[in-house]
Tab-separated table of C-alpha atoms in Angstrom:
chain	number	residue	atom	x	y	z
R	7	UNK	CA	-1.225	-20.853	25.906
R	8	UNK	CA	-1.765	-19.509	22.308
R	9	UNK	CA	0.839	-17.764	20.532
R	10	UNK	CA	0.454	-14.258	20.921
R	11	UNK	CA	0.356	-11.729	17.909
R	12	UNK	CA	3.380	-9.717	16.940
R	13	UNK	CA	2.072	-6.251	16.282
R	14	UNK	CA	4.105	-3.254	14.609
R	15	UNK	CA	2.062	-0.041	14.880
R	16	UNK	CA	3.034	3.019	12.239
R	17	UNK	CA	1.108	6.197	12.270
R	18	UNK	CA	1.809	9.953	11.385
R	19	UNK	CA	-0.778	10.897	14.011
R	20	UNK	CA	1.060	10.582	16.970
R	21	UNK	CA	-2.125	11.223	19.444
R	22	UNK	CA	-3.992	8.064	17.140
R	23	UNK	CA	-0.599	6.202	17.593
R	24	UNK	CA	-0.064	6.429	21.452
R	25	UNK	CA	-3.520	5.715	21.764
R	26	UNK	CA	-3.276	2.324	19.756
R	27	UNK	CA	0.042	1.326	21.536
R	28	UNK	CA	-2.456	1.432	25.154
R	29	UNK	CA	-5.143	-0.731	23.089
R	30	UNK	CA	-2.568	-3.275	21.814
R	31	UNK	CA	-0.700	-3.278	25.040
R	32	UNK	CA	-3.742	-4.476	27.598
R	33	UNK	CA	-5.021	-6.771	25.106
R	34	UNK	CA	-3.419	-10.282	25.697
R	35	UNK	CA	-3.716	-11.344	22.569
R	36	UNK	CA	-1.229	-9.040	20.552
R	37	UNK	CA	2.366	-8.564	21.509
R	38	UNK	CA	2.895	-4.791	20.177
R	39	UNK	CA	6.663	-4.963	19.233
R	40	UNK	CA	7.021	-1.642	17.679
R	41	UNK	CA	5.527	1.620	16.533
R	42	UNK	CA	6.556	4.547	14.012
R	43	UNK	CA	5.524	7.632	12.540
R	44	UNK	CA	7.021	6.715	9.117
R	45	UNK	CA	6.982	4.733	6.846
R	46	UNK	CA	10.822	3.484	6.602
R	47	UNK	CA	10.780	3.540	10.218
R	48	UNK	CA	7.783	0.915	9.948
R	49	UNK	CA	10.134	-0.620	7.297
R	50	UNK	CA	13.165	-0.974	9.604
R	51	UNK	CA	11.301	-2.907	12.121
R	52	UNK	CA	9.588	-5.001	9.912
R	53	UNK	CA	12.322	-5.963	8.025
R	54	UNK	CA	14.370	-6.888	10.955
R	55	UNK	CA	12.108	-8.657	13.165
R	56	UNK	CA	9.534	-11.734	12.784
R	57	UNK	CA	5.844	-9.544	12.703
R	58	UNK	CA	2.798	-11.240	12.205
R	59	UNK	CA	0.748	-8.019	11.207
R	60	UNK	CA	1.509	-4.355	10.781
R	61	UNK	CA	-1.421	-1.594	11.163
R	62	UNK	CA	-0.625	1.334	9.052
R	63	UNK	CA	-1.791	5.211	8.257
R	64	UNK	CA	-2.407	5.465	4.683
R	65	UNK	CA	-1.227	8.973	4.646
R	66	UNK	CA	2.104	7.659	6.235
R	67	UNK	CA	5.565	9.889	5.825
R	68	UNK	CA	7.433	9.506	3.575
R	69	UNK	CA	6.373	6.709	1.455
R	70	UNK	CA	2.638	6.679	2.156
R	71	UNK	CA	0.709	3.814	2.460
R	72	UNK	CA	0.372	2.319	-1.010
R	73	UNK	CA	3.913	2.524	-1.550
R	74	UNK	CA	4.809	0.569	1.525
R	75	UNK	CA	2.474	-2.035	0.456
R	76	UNK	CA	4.225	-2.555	-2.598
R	77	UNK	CA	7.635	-2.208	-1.247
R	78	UNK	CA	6.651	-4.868	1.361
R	79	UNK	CA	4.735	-7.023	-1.125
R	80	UNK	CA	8.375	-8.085	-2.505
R	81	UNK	CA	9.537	-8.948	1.222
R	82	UNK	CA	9.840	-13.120	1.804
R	83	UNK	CA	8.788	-12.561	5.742
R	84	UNK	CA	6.488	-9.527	5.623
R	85	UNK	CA	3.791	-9.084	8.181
R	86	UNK	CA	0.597	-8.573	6.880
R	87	UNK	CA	-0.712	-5.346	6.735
R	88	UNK	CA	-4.155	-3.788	7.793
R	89	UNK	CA	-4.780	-0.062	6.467
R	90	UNK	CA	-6.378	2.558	9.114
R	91	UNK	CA	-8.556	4.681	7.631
R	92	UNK	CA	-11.056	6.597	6.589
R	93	UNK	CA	-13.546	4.848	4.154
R	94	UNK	CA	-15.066	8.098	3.035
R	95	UNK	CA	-12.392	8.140	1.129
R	96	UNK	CA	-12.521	4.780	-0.922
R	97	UNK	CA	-9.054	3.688	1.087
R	98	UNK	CA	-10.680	0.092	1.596
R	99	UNK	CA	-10.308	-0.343	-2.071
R	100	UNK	CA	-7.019	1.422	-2.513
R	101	UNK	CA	-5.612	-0.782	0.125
R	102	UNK	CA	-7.224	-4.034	-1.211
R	103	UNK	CA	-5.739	-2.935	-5.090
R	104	UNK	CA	-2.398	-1.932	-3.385
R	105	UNK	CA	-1.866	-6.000	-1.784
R	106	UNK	CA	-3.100	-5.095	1.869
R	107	UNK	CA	-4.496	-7.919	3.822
R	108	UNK	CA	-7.228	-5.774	5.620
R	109	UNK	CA	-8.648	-2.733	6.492
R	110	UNK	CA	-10.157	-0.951	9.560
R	111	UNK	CA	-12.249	2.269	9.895
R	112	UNK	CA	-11.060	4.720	12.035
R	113	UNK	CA	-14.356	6.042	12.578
R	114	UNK	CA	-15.679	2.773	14.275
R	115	UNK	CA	-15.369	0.870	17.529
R	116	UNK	CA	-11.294	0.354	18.354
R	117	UNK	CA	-12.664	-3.517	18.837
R	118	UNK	CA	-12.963	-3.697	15.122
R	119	UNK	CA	-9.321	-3.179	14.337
R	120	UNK	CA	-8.567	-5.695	17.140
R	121	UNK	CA	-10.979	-8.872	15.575
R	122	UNK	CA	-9.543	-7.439	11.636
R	123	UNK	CA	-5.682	-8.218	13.227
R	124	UNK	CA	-6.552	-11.428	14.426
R	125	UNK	CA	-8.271	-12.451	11.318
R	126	UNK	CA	-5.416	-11.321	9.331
R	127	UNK	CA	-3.034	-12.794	11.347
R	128	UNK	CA	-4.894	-16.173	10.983
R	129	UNK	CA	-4.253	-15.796	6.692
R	130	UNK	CA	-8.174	-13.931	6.261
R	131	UNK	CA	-8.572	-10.803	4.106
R	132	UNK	CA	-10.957	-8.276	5.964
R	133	UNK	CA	-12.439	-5.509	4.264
R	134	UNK	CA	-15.760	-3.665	3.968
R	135	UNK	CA	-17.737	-4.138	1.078
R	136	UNK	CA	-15.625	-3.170	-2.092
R	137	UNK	CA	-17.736	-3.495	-5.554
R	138	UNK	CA	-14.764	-5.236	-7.384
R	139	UNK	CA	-16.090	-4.497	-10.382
R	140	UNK	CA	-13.937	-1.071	-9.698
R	141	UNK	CA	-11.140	-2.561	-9.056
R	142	UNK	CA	-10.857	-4.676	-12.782
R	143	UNK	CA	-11.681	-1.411	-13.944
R	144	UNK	CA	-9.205	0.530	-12.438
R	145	UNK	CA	-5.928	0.017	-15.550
R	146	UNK	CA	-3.848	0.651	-12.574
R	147	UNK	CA	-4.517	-2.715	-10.850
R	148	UNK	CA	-2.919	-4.341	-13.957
R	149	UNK	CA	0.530	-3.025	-14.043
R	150	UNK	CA	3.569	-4.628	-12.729
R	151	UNK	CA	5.529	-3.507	-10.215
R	152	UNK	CA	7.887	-2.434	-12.889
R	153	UNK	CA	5.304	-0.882	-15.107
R	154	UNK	CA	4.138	1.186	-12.059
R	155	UNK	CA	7.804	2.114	-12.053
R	156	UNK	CA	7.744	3.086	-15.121
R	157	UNK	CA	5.050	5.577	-15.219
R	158	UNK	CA	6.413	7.070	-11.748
R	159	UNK	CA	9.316	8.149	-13.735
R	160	UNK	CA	7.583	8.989	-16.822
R	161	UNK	CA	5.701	11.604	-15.106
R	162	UNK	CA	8.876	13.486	-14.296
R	163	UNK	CA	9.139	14.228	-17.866
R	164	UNK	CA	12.403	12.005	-18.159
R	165	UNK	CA	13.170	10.477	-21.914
R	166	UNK	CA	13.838	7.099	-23.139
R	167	UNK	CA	17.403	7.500	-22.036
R	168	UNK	CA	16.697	9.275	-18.532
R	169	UNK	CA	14.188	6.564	-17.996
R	170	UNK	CA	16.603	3.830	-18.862
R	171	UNK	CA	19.769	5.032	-16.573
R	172	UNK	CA	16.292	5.839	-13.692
R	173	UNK	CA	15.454	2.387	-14.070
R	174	UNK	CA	19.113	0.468	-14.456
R	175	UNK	CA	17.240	-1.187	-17.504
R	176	UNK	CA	18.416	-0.850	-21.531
R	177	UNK	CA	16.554	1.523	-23.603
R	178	UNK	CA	15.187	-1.328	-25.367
R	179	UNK	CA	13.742	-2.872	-22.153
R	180	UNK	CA	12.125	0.725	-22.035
R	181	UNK	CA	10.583	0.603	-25.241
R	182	UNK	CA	9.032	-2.761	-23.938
R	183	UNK	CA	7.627	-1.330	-21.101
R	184	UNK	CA	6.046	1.579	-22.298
R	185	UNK	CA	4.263	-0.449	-25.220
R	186	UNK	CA	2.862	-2.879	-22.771
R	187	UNK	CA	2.227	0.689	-20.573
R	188	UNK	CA	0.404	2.152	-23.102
R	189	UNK	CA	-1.809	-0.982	-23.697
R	190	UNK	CA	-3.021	-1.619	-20.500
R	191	UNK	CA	-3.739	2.394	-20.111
R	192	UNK	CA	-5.294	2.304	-23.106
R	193	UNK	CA	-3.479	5.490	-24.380
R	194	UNK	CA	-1.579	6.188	-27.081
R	195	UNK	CA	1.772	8.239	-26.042
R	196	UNK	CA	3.912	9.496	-23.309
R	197	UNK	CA	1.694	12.681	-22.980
R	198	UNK	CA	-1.562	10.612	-22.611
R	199	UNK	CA	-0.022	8.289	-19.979
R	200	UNK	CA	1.399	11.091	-17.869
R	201	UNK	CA	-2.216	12.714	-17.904
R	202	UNK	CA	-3.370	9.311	-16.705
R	203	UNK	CA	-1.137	9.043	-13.996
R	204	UNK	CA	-1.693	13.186	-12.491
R	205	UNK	CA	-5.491	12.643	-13.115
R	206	UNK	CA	-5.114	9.706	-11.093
R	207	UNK	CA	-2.933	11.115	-8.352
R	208	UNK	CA	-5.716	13.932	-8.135
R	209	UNK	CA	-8.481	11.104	-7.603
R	210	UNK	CA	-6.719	9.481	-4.330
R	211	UNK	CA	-6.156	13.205	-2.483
């Protein structure tokens, strides 16, 4: 018999996420392990247990979904993760920029999540069409985890110094980071990156 896929479910709709438990549950080829309305609570399972693949709300509490991608990203046994969502809303290629492995509209046949978790499962990326011409375009894409970091906490308003004690990095490594920041933003201060960032924020709503 094959190996049946370990499934953990997280959704802040909780009619969309008892529904999904009953379509994982009577299919034999998924083993549904856990579900969750949060985000750490998707975290605490998957971080615990061996999961092949983790279906998650974009608009997840309290994290949301781009920031659980990251956060798992850094994980040596994460699942891999398939966003459920709306493309009217250009998720696919939020979750393909963010490190997801796939993505499934909520809008079409259930069956289509189903085949997008086994394909995942078996190492395949699955995603509508995304031009990725967007995606090089998008500066955001070409941060590092750290620089993403780093202009999270810049739009607080904090200063070198806030930043650095923020961060648990020197003031110098701050420096560093904000010149190589500013570079890949193509900006030229702290005021033009933190417009960046809220005009970006704005976009994904």
């Amino acid at each position: 018999m094959v190996d049946q896929i370990s499934v953990v479910l997280a959704d802040s709709n909780a009619l969309v996420l008892t529904a999904l438990s009953e379509v994982f549950d009577r299919d034999p080829r998924f083993s549904l392990v856990a579900t969750s309305a949060t985000a750490e609570g998707f975290l605490g399972t998957a971080m615990r247990l061996p999961v092949d693949v983790g279906v998650i709300d974009w608009s997840l509490p309290a994290l949301g979904g781009e920031k659980l991608i990251e956060v798992m990203r850094d994980q040596p046994q994460a699942p891999r993760l398939v966003v459920y969502g709306d493309t009217t809303r250009d998720l696919a290629k939020l979750a393909m920029a963010a490190g997801a492995a796939g993505f499934a509209d909520r809008a079409a046949p259930v069956e289509h999540l189903l085949d997008a978790c086994k394909d995942v499962a078996a190492g395949k990326m699955v995603f509508p069409f995304v031009d990725v011409r967007d995606l090089a375009a998008d500066p955001i894409t070409t941060l590092s985890r750290k620089e993403r970091a780093m202009l999270e906490a810049l739009s607080k308003g904090l200063t070198n110094k806030e930043l650095a004690t923020e961060l648990g990095v020197s003031i110098n490594t701050v420096k560093f980071h904000l010149s190589n920041l500013y570079d890949k933003l193509a900006v030229k201060n702290r005021a033009q990156a933190i417009a960046f960032y809220y005009a970006k924020q704005a976009s994904r709503m």
